[in-house]
Amino acid sequence: MSNNNAVAAAAFAELQETARESWERLREKPLILIGAATCGRAAGALSLLEEVKNEINRLQLDANIIEVGCMGHCYAEPVMVIYNAGFPAICYGYVKEGVGARIVRDFLTEGDPGIEFALAALEPNDLFPTFADFPRGVHENKIVLEQCGFIDPQNIDHYIATGGYAALVKALEMSPEAIIETIKSSGLRGRGGAGFPTGVKWETCRNAPGTPKYVICNADEGDPGAFMDRTILESNPHLMVEGLAIAARAVGAEQGYVYIRAEYPLAVERVTLAVQQAREKGLLGNSILGTGFNFDIEIFQGSGAFVCGEETALIASMEGKPGIPRHRPPFPAVSGLWGKPTIINNVKTLSYVPHIMKNGAEWFKSIGSEKNPGTAIFALAGKVINTGLAEVPMSTTLNELIFDVGSGIAGGKKFKAVQIGGPSGGCLPETALDTPIDFDSLTGAGAMMGSGGMVVLDEDDCMVEIARFFLDFTQKESCGKCTFCRLGTKHMLDVLERITRGQGRPGDIDLLQELAAKVKAGSLCSLGKTAPNPVLSTIKYFRDEYEAHINEGRCPSLMCKDLIAYYILPDKCERSCDACVGSCPVEAIHDNEDRIKVIDQKKCVKCDSCMVACPPQYKAVVKLSPPHLVQEKEKEYREGKKQWQKK
Amino acid sequence: MAEKVTITIDGRTVSAEAGEMLLWAALDNGIYIPHLCADREDKENPAASCRLCFVEVQGRPVPVPACTLPVSEGLVINTRSERVDGLVAAAFELLMSNHKLDCKNCPANGNCELQRIAKERKLRLKPKNLPVLERNLPVDNSVAGLVYDPNKCVLCGRCVRACRRGGNAVLGFTRRGYDRVVTTFGDVPLAESGCSGCGECAGACPVGAFSVQK
Ligand SMILES: Cc1cc2nc3c(=O)[nH]c(=O)nc-3n(C[C@H](O)[C@H](O)[C@H](O)COP(=O)(O)O)c2cc1C
């Protein structure tokens, strides 16, 4: 083996040499990075790329442009970075049409870095703050996301030049037992949701009888609003590939699979290319780097069923059977794909592995907290200002994540709750914002870590409706196999729908809680076992909202359509303005005898158009709940007028 | 012959084959545990979907479905406890909220597993706390002598497996969530599905959703 090691080390040194050369060559000229992951593309990154290329050609400038993935600042897409000698590297955000060409022109021809468009500098300087100078930077600690947005995901050389695949080479020199020991003592817990200790899972698989063994990367990511795994695969796919190869080496597998949803075409493309490039470099395939260790990876595209992310359903789906969970045990580590011992790990879990192999278990344990070492990666979504990806040490508080990293609530609104842990997570209120983000604390608070989805809710969000929304998702995505999940969630959903329609009954809250407890206790897989969480946590923290719906027919957040009515305040209406009348799609708004606009409640479809159309200086359109308040207001108006006429 | 082990169920010492799923060991020893989806001819691959056969296992924190539990020497089981009864009652009520209740006219009357469970566990056939969810699916009587009323189906899957073993393998599950249903490929009537009318499904159905008409 030691002979093999020397061969591998020499072969790898050669790869590193080539990679470094091409990496350094990039920086010999000004270098422009354009964030072109799915988030960037949605905001116009590809036209920005075109625009910048054209400008460079037009001015006959000598510069390198590369497409990179996402740095996590999705709120500011499209994002562009320029390395220009003599200046600190600068990251620009919100690079709208025309702006990209202008920045490049001014910067590369006149030395004007255009700091009015900059988000931050990437290295300390006297000119401009870096990301680390913002509240966000205090908390951020990028391990998995470190290279995301800074290297070309389509170029394996960039990954190798920045330290990639060295961990695999190291792992090839170690015994499988030693690799497992390292992962075990690092305390790494699975990032797919359950937080199961990764090293223990690997050890079980290694010791399980049966060959061949398989390793699978779970990139199904079915949580609505979640995009951590997608972004990582689009931005730095080799990290997962390397992690999967190390896992294979540890458990003794020769075949790996990446189970990735077909709705992620760019991620599929990037992973496919990464695997191909790794194979070409001899980092995958037969006798990797001449060590005699064989391992290869195949991509399997799933078709977007949430439940197929559950490991036994995922395996069934790979075997060509319906994607339906089965009873565990046996766990996949003992009997998985084709009945063979199989490791299934999440994208993020595997992406930590190379870093742990490189820096050691102690290093990993020094980040986060004792039982929850390492970082947490979240996709911030909803009403938060800085939507995007964030990586912070475990045990950072929700408060810090939402208000420092996320910059708080958009539109000056008030924070109400954070829905954390995906569709089966829970909603935590302001009073729980001190909760540290880790597997155990979040579960204790009635939510869960999940895979890293986080939706921030503000005062306009009705918590009953939020619970209904998530349960509607899990109910539709339930495979329907087991009684509790198929019928229990259906009954719960019916009750919630009734409540949001104003037809709630006394006793509904108790009924929901009873059903929830049974569905949690009785369901076959974790989909059912966790589906009631949004309902239970909203009842726990926002019971008053349920009661207002049930007892008063009132939606305190003015969100449930059946419980609100639109009303035009007579003393605010400008009379000669017709904005609302023109905006109404059903001609429900007309003038009264005083030319004040009045909404015909029978015709109104509550589309919100008039409220949007009413000019902000008047703000005459309001929502009232319960809807019968409109009649009271109208009566008040008529009586007030009568009195006035009498005088 | 597999090795024999001694286990305790509800205080009774019984002998069973090592590795046999507990449900069958109990039933073979005359101890009743409610069940619908369990299939004696496919013991190793329990569907564990009806969620009725929960039992308490000494040393385990939560009740376990008996159809999934291989027995081993010294296992101590209680088929009843407050938690088990709560789960079984809840699963049963859920199933009954979605089963067309028409015992009087049902061919399975008197030989129905739901009636048996209700009797054994003193449960109501008519759900008490839950509204009835009506499915209003069409009854299929396209094959002479065979009637399939999906509104009675509890989705235990026994017909599907029986059809695969003894029939022409025309039955299967389709759709997700609440819409999951036993049907033919492409949802065509049985007569167009290749069904031979052998009646294996009716023999397997514990609740009268499939029945043979003379
Ligand atoms: C309904 C359901 C959906 C799931 N979806 C995913 C998913 O999209 N990605 C994932 O990694 N794990 C998902 N899981 C968790 C997997 O079953 C499994 O625990 C995980 O992939 C193990 O990887 P880890 O040990 O790295 O966390 C899901 C579980 C359930 C019950």
PDB file of C-alpha atoms and ligand atoms in Angstrom, chain A residues 189-198 201 216-223 229 261 305-312 314 325 328 344-350 424 439 451 474 477 525-528 530, ligand 1:
ATOM      1  CA  ARG A 189     -24.410  14.796  12.053  1.00  0.00           C
ATOM      2  CA  GLY A 190     -26.425  14.254   8.889  1.00  0.00           C
ATOM      3  CA  ARG A 191     -27.737  17.458   7.358  1.00  0.00           C
ATOM      4  CA  GLY A 192     -30.660  15.771   5.574  1.00  0.00           C
ATOM      5  CA  GLY A 193     -32.907  16.450   8.524  1.00  0.00           C
ATOM      6  CA  ALA A 194     -32.596  13.849  11.209  1.00  0.00           C
ATOM      7  CA  GLY A 195     -29.100  14.747  12.406  1.00  0.00           C
ATOM      8  CA  PHE A 196     -27.997  11.130  12.627  1.00  0.00           C
ATOM      9  CA  PRO A 197     -24.258  10.712  13.386  1.00  0.00           C
ATOM     10  CA  THR A 198     -22.595  10.143  10.033  1.00  0.00           C
ATOM     11  CA  LYS A 201     -23.936   5.185   9.908  1.00  0.00           C
ATOM     12  CA  ILE A 216     -25.822   7.480  -2.424  1.00  0.00           C
ATOM     13  CA  CYS A 217     -25.942  11.243  -2.272  1.00  0.00           C
ATOM     14  CA  ASN A 218     -29.430  12.464  -1.498  1.00  0.00           C
ATOM     15  CA  ALA A 219     -29.996  15.569  -3.610  1.00  0.00           C
ATOM     16  CA  ASP A 220     -33.753  15.250  -3.846  1.00  0.00           C
ATOM     17  CA  GLU A 221     -34.347  18.473  -1.925  1.00  0.00           C
ATOM     18  CA  GLY A 222     -38.113  18.504  -2.028  1.00  0.00           C
ATOM     19  CA  ASP A 223     -38.818  21.142   0.609  1.00  0.00           C
ATOM     20  CA  ASP A 229     -28.414  21.610  -2.008  1.00  0.00           C
ATOM     21  CA  ARG A 261     -34.398  15.813  -8.862  1.00  0.00           C
ATOM     22  CA  ALA A 305     -41.860  13.708  -5.305  1.00  0.00           C
ATOM     23  CA  PHE A 306     -41.172  15.097  -1.848  1.00  0.00           C
ATOM     24  CA  VAL A 307     -41.488  11.675  -0.283  1.00  0.00           C
ATOM     25  CA  CYS A 308     -38.768  10.284  -2.584  1.00  0.00           C
ATOM     26  CA  GLY A 309     -36.291  12.202  -0.436  1.00  0.00           C
ATOM     27  CA  GLU A 310     -37.071   9.740   2.343  1.00  0.00           C
ATOM     28  CA  GLU A 311     -34.307   7.184   2.131  1.00  0.00           C
ATOM     29  CA  THR A 312     -36.337   3.989   1.750  1.00  0.00           C
ATOM     30  CA  LEU A 314     -35.550   6.943  -2.624  1.00  0.00           C
ATOM     31  CA  PRO A 325     -41.308   4.363   2.104  1.00  0.00           C
ATOM     32  CA  ARG A 328     -37.325   0.512   9.077  1.00  0.00           C
ATOM     33  CA  ILE A 344     -27.391   7.606   2.037  1.00  0.00           C
ATOM     34  CA  ASN A 345     -26.153  11.044   2.913  1.00  0.00           C
ATOM     35  CA  ASN A 346     -27.333  14.505   2.161  1.00  0.00           C
ATOM     36  CA  VAL A 347     -25.376  16.833  -0.170  1.00  0.00           C
ATOM     37  CA  LYS A 348     -24.302  19.038   2.707  1.00  0.00           C
ATOM     38  CA  THR A 349     -23.239  16.152   4.917  1.00  0.00           C
ATOM     39  CA  LEU A 350     -20.965  14.837   2.176  1.00  0.00           C
ATOM     40  CA  SER A 424     -42.785  19.570   8.473  1.00  0.00           C
ATOM     41  CA  PHE A 439     -30.818  19.885  15.951  1.00  0.00           C
ATOM     42  CA  SER A 451     -32.540  20.308   5.732  1.00  0.00           C
ATOM     43  CA  THR A 474     -47.538  17.329   3.047  1.00  0.00           C
ATOM     44  CA  GLU A 477     -47.104  14.777  -1.122  1.00  0.00           C
ATOM     45  CA  CYS A 525     -42.310   7.230   7.972  1.00  0.00           C
ATOM     46  CA  SER A 526     -41.045  10.608   9.057  1.00  0.00           C
ATOM     47  CA  LEU A 527     -43.245  12.417   6.584  1.00  0.00           C
ATOM     48  CA  GLY A 528     -46.279  11.554   8.668  1.00  0.00           C
ATOM     49  CA  THR A 530     -43.509  15.315  11.355  1.00  0.00           C
TER      50      THR A 530
HETATM   51  C1  LIG C   1     -40.530  12.997   3.630  1.00  0.00           C
HETATM   52  C2  LIG C   1     -39.049  13.041   3.736  1.00  0.00           C
HETATM   53  C3  LIG C   1     -38.322  13.750   2.786  1.00  0.00           C
HETATM   54  C4  LIG C   1     -36.943  13.799   2.851  1.00  0.00           C
HETATM   55  N1  LIG C   1     -36.267  14.524   1.924  1.00  0.00           N
HETATM   56  C5  LIG C   1     -34.922  14.584   1.981  1.00  0.00           C
HETATM   57  C6  LIG C   1     -34.196  15.336   1.016  1.00  0.00           C
HETATM   58  O1  LIG C   1     -34.763  15.951   0.129  1.00  0.00           O
HETATM   59  N2  LIG C   1     -32.837  15.369   1.111  1.00  0.00           N
HETATM   60  C7  LIG C   1     -32.172  14.693   2.106  1.00  0.00           C
HETATM   61  O2  LIG C   1     -30.957  14.738   2.127  1.00  0.00           O
HETATM   62  N3  LIG C   1     -32.832  13.989   3.032  1.00  0.00           N
HETATM   63  C8  LIG C   1     -34.182  13.905   2.997  1.00  0.00           C
HETATM   64  N4  LIG C   1     -34.851  13.162   3.940  1.00  0.00           N
HETATM   65  C9  LIG C   1     -34.066  12.451   4.952  1.00  0.00           C
HETATM   66  C10 LIG C   1     -33.583  11.114   4.411  1.00  0.00           C
HETATM   67  O3  LIG C   1     -34.547  10.130   4.679  1.00  0.00           O
HETATM   68  C11 LIG C   1     -32.293  10.666   5.088  1.00  0.00           C
HETATM   69  O4  LIG C   1     -32.482  10.714   6.455  1.00  0.00           O
HETATM   70  C12 LIG C   1     -31.106  11.529   4.741  1.00  0.00           C
HETATM   71  O5  LIG C   1     -30.910  11.603   3.369  1.00  0.00           O
HETATM   72  C13 LIG C   1     -29.881  10.956   5.394  1.00  0.00           C
HETATM   73  O6  LIG C   1     -28.774  11.771   5.126  1.00  0.00           O
HETATM   74  P1  LIG C   1     -27.940  12.447   6.286  1.00  0.00           P
HETATM   75  O7  LIG C   1     -27.584  11.373   7.264  1.00  0.00           O
HETATM   76  O8  LIG C   1     -26.761  13.001   5.590  1.00  0.00           O
HETATM   77  O9  LIG C   1     -28.804  13.473   6.901  1.00  0.00           O
HETATM   78  C14 LIG C   1     -36.256  13.117   3.886  1.00  0.00           C
HETATM   79  C15 LIG C   1     -36.985  12.414   4.837  1.00  0.00           C
HETATM   80  C16 LIG C   1     -38.366  12.381   4.768  1.00  0.00           C
HETATM   81  C17 LIG C   1     -39.112  11.629   5.792  1.00  0.00           C
END
